[in-house]
Amino acid sequence: GAGVSQSPRYKVAKRGQDVALRCDPISGHVSLFWYQQALGQGPEFLTYFQNEAQLDKSGLPSDRFFAERPEGSVSTLKIQRTQQEDSAVYLCASIRGGYNEQFFGPGTRLTVL
Amino acid sequence: SQQGEEDPQALSIQEGENATMNCSYKTSINNLQWYRQNSGRGLVHLILIRSNEREKHSGRLRVTLDTSKKSSSLLITASRAADTASYFCATDGGNNRKLIWGLGTSLAVNP
């Protein structure tokens, strides 16, 4: 595809529900990142994949957050038992091998009621 | 946690004026990047400056980097209404993987 795509674009969940957010990176991009952006803040790193390997998950806020990229392309960020503080925009980005510029998707705005 | 701090937090100027925003960071870096974010196009990469560079230009953008002061500035010349957006600096924290972001500068360019 032409760019990074994310789905759904908007998600409303009741507290305690599980959600799954999907990211389709640019074809051929080896590295994939997830960020969380609260209103009025800059993005905060959650986790990073190189192909299917999750090399850094130091930013995941709790064990309710889980990310996977089983075939080294599409990635899913799963949040279990959502809490109100999980409300944010979740951004996915990918990088072409050997470069530093990150290409971002439009984000998924998660609202937990 | 956020590493960088941008100032000013908000800036309002008239079309045609120049806009300068600054960024400070805390750790050593390999490079520093500037991104723009607006509701229409999301986060878009603007320019990257490496730690061994002091100044870089791209169109109407000029970026400087002072590693001794751990700071960078972004200058947008001859601003346009379409430049209205939030601008973020991001550093690689020296590991070339995850980006560590500042809080951003909200720029409003008035026609």
CSV table of C-alpha atoms in Angstrom, one decimal:
chain,number,residue,atom,x,y,z
A,1,GLY,CA,0.0,0.0,0.0
A,2,ALA,CA,0.9,3.6,-0.2
A,3,GLY,CA,1.3,4.2,3.5
A,4,VAL,CA,0.9,2.8,6.9
A,5,SER,CA,-2.7,1.9,7.7
A,6,GLN,CA,-4.4,1.3,11.0
A,7,SER,CA,-7.8,0.0,11.9
A,8,PRO,CA,-10.1,0.8,13.4
A,9,ARG,CA,-9.7,4.5,13.3
A,10,TYR,CA,-11.9,5.0,16.3
A,11,LYS,CA,-12.8,2.5,19.0
A,12,VAL,CA,-15.1,3.0,22.0
A,13,ALA,CA,-14.8,0.4,24.7
A,14,LYS,CA,-16.5,-0.1,28.0
A,15,ARG,CA,-14.1,-0.4,30.9
A,16,GLY,CA,-13.1,-4.0,31.3
A,17,GLN,CA,-13.4,-4.9,27.6
A,18,ASP,CA,-10.6,-6.3,25.5
A,19,VAL,CA,-9.6,-4.4,22.3
A,20,ALA,CA,-7.4,-5.3,19.4
A,21,LEU,CA,-5.8,-2.6,17.2
A,22,ARG,CA,-4.3,-3.4,13.8
A,23,CYS,CA,-1.4,-1.9,11.9
A,24,ASP,CA,-0.5,-2.6,8.3
A,25,PRO,CA,3.0,-1.2,7.7
A,26,ILE,CA,4.4,-0.1,4.4
A,27,SER,CA,5.3,-3.2,2.4
A,28,GLY,CA,8.9,-4.3,2.9
A,29,HIS,CA,9.4,-2.2,6.0
A,30,VAL,CA,11.3,-4.3,8.4
A,31,SER,CA,10.9,-2.3,11.6
A,32,LEU,CA,7.5,-1.5,13.2
A,33,PHE,CA,6.8,0.7,16.3
A,34,TRP,CA,3.8,1.3,18.5
A,35,TYR,CA,3.4,4.6,20.3
A,36,GLN,CA,0.7,5.9,22.7
A,37,GLN,CA,-0.2,9.6,22.5
A,38,ALA,CA,-2.4,11.2,25.2
A,39,LEU,CA,-4.2,14.4,24.4
A,40,GLY,CA,-1.9,17.4,24.3
A,41,GLN,CA,1.2,15.2,24.7
A,42,GLY,CA,3.9,13.8,22.5
A,43,PRO,CA,3.9,10.2,21.5
A,44,GLU,CA,5.3,7.7,24.0
A,45,PHE,CA,7.1,4.6,22.9
A,46,LEU,CA,5.4,1.3,23.6
A,47,THR,CA,7.1,-1.5,21.7
A,48,TYR,CA,9.3,-2.3,18.7
A,49,PHE,CA,9.6,-5.2,16.2
A,50,GLN,CA,12.2,-6.1,13.7
A,51,ASN,CA,10.5,-8.5,11.4
A,52,GLU,CA,8.6,-10.8,13.7
A,53,ALA,CA,10.9,-10.4,16.6
A,54,GLN,CA,9.8,-8.1,19.4
A,55,LEU,CA,13.1,-6.5,20.4
A,56,ASP,CA,11.9,-3.9,22.9
A,57,LYS,CA,8.7,-3.8,24.9
A,58,SER,CA,9.9,-1.6,27.7
A,59,GLY,CA,7.2,1.0,27.0
A,60,LEU,CA,4.2,-1.2,27.5
A,61,PRO,CA,2.5,0.2,30.6
A,62,SER,CA,1.3,-3.1,32.1
A,63,ASP,CA,0.9,-6.7,31.4
A,64,ARG,CA,-2.6,-5.9,30.0
A,65,PHE,CA,-0.8,-4.7,26.9
A,66,PHE,CA,0.4,-7.2,24.4
A,67,ALA,CA,1.7,-6.8,20.9
A,68,GLU,CA,2.5,-9.3,18.2
A,69,ARG,CA,3.7,-9.4,14.6
A,70,PRO,CA,3.7,-13.1,13.8
A,71,GLU,CA,4.6,-13.0,10.1
A,72,GLY,CA,6.7,-9.9,10.2
A,73,SER,CA,4.2,-7.6,8.4
A,74,VAL,CA,0.8,-6.9,10.1
A,75,SER,CA,1.0,-6.2,13.8
A,76,THR,CA,-1.7,-6.2,16.4
A,77,LEU,CA,-1.7,-4.4,19.7
A,78,LYS,CA,-4.1,-5.9,22.2
A,79,ILE,CA,-5.2,-4.3,25.4
A,80,GLN,CA,-7.0,-6.5,27.9
A,81,ARG,CA,-9.4,-5.3,30.6
A,82,THR,CA,-9.3,-1.8,29.3
A,83,GLN,CA,-9.2,1.1,31.9
A,84,GLN,CA,-10.1,4.7,31.5
A,85,GLU,CA,-6.4,5.7,31.6
A,86,ASP,CA,-5.9,3.6,28.4
A,87,SER,CA,-7.8,6.3,26.5
A,88,ALA,CA,-5.4,7.7,23.9
A,89,VAL,CA,-4.4,7.7,20.3
A,90,TYR,CA,-2.4,4.6,19.4
A,91,LEU,CA,0.1,5.2,16.6
A,92,CYS,CA,1.9,2.7,14.5
A,93,ALA,CA,5.0,3.6,12.5
A,94,SER,CA,7.4,1.6,10.2
A,95,ILE,CA,10.9,2.1,8.9
A,96,ARG,CA,12.7,1.0,5.8
A,97,GLY,CA,15.8,-1.0,6.6
A,98,GLY,CA,18.9,1.2,7.2
A,99,TYR,CA,17.0,4.4,7.5
A,100,ASN,CA,15.7,6.4,10.5
A,101,GLU,CA,12.7,8.3,9.2
A,102,GLN,CA,9.5,6.8,10.6
A,103,PHE,CA,6.3,6.6,8.6
A,104,PHE,CA,3.2,6.9,10.7
A,105,GLY,CA,-0.3,5.6,10.3
A,106,PRO,CA,-3.3,7.8,11.1
A,107,GLY,CA,-3.7,6.3,14.5
A,108,THR,CA,-6.5,4.6,16.4
A,109,ARG,CA,-8.3,6.8,18.9
A,110,LEU,CA,-9.4,4.6,21.8
A,111,THR,CA,-12.0,5.9,24.2
A,112,VAL,CA,-12.7,3.8,27.3
A,113,LEU,CA,-15.9,4.7,29.1
B,1,SER,CA,8.6,9.2,29.7
B,2,GLN,CA,9.2,12.2,27.5
B,3,GLN,CA,12.7,13.3,27.0
B,4,GLY,CA,12.5,16.5,25.1
B,5,GLU,CA,11.0,19.8,25.9
B,6,GLU,CA,9.9,22.2,23.2
B,7,ASP,CA,9.4,25.9,23.7
B,8,PRO,CA,7.4,27.8,23.2
B,9,GLN,CA,4.4,25.5,23.9
B,10,ALA,CA,2.3,27.6,21.7
B,11,LEU,CA,3.1,30.2,19.0
B,12,SER,CA,0.8,32.4,17.0
B,13,ILE,CA,2.1,34.4,14.0
B,14,GLN,CA,0.9,36.0,10.9
B,15,GLU,CA,1.3,34.5,7.4
B,16,GLY,CA,4.6,35.5,6.0
B,17,GLU,CA,6.4,35.7,9.3
B,18,ASN,CA,9.1,33.3,10.4
B,19,ALA,CA,8.4,30.8,13.2
B,20,THR,CA,11.2,29.5,15.5
B,21,MET,CA,10.7,26.7,17.9
B,22,ASN,CA,13.3,25.1,20.2
B,23,CYS,CA,13.8,21.6,21.6
B,24,SER,CA,16.0,20.4,24.5
B,25,TYR,CA,16.8,16.8,25.2
B,26,LYS,CA,18.6,14.9,28.0
B,27,THR,CA,20.6,11.9,26.6
B,28,SER,CA,23.3,11.4,24.0
B,29,ILE,CA,21.9,11.0,20.5
B,30,ASN,CA,22.8,9.7,17.0
B,31,ASN,CA,20.3,12.0,15.4
B,32,LEU,CA,17.4,14.3,16.0
B,33,GLN,CA,14.2,14.5,13.9
B,34,TRP,CA,11.4,17.0,13.6
B,35,TYR,CA,7.9,15.9,12.8
B,36,ARG,CA,4.7,17.8,12.1
B,37,GLN,CA,1.3,16.7,13.3
B,38,ASN,CA,-2.1,18.0,12.2
B,39,SER,CA,-5.5,16.5,12.0
B,40,GLY,CA,-5.5,16.1,8.3
B,41,ARG,CA,-2.2,14.2,7.7
B,42,GLY,CA,-1.2,12.8,11.1
B,43,LEU,CA,2.5,12.7,12.0
B,44,VAL,CA,4.8,13.5,9.1
B,45,HIS,CA,8.6,13.5,9.1
B,46,LEU,CA,10.1,16.9,8.3
B,47,ILE,CA,13.9,16.7,8.7
B,48,LEU,CA,16.6,14.7,10.3
B,49,ILE,CA,19.9,16.1,11.6
B,50,ARG,CA,22.7,13.8,12.6
B,51,SER,CA,24.8,14.4,15.8
B,52,ASN,CA,27.8,15.5,13.7
B,53,GLU,CA,25.9,18.1,11.8
B,54,ARG,CA,25.2,21.6,13.1
B,55,GLU,CA,22.7,22.9,10.5
B,56,LYS,CA,20.5,21.5,7.8
B,57,HIS,CA,18.1,23.1,5.4
B,58,SER,CA,15.1,21.6,3.5
B,59,GLY,CA,13.0,24.1,1.6
B,60,ARG,CA,11.6,26.7,4.0
B,61,LEU,CA,12.9,24.7,7.0
B,62,ARG,CA,16.2,25.3,8.8
B,63,VAL,CA,17.3,23.1,11.7
B,64,THR,CA,20.2,23.6,14.0
B,65,LEU,CA,21.7,21.3,16.5
B,66,ASP,CA,24.0,22.1,19.4
B,67,THR,CA,25.0,18.8,21.1
B,68,SER,CA,27.0,20.6,23.8
B,69,LYS,CA,23.8,22.3,24.9
B,70,LYS,CA,21.6,19.3,24.0
B,71,SER,CA,19.3,21.6,22.0
B,72,SER,CA,17.9,22.0,18.6
B,73,SER,CA,15.9,24.7,16.8
B,74,LEU,CA,13.5,24.6,13.9
B,75,LEU,CA,12.9,27.7,11.8
B,76,ILE,CA,10.1,27.9,9.3
B,77,THR,CA,10.5,30.9,7.0
B,78,ALA,CA,7.7,32.7,5.2
B,79,SER,CA,5.0,30.8,7.1
B,80,ARG,CA,1.7,29.8,5.5
B,81,ALA,CA,-1.6,29.1,7.0
B,82,ALA,CA,-1.0,25.4,5.9
B,83,ASP,CA,1.9,25.3,8.4
B,84,THR,CA,-0.6,25.4,11.3
B,85,ALA,CA,0.1,22.2,13.2
B,86,SER,CA,2.0,20.8,16.2
B,87,TYR,CA,5.7,20.4,15.8
B,88,PHE,CA,7.6,17.7,17.7
B,89,CYS,CA,11.3,16.9,18.1
B,90,ALA,CA,12.3,13.3,18.6
B,91,THR,CA,15.6,11.8,19.5
B,92,ASP,CA,16.8,8.3,19.1
B,93,GLY,CA,18.4,8.2,22.6
B,94,GLY,CA,21.5,6.8,21.0
B,95,ASN,CA,20.1,3.4,20.1
B,96,ASN,CA,18.7,4.1,16.6
B,97,ARG,CA,15.4,2.4,17.4
B,98,LYS,CA,12.6,3.9,19.4
B,99,LEU,CA,12.1,7.6,19.3
B,100,ILE,CA,11.8,9.7,22.4
B,101,TRP,CA,9.5,12.7,21.9
B,102,GLY,CA,9.1,16.2,23.3
B,103,LEU,CA,5.8,17.7,24.3
B,104,GLY,CA,5.5,19.7,21.1
B,105,THR,CA,4.9,23.3,20.0
B,106,SER,CA,1.5,24.2,18.7
B,107,LEU,CA,1.9,26.7,15.9
B,108,ALA,CA,-1.0,28.8,14.5
B,109,VAL,CA,-0.4,30.8,11.4
B,110,ASN,CA,-3.1,33.4,10.9
B,111,PRO,CA,-4.0,34.4,7.3
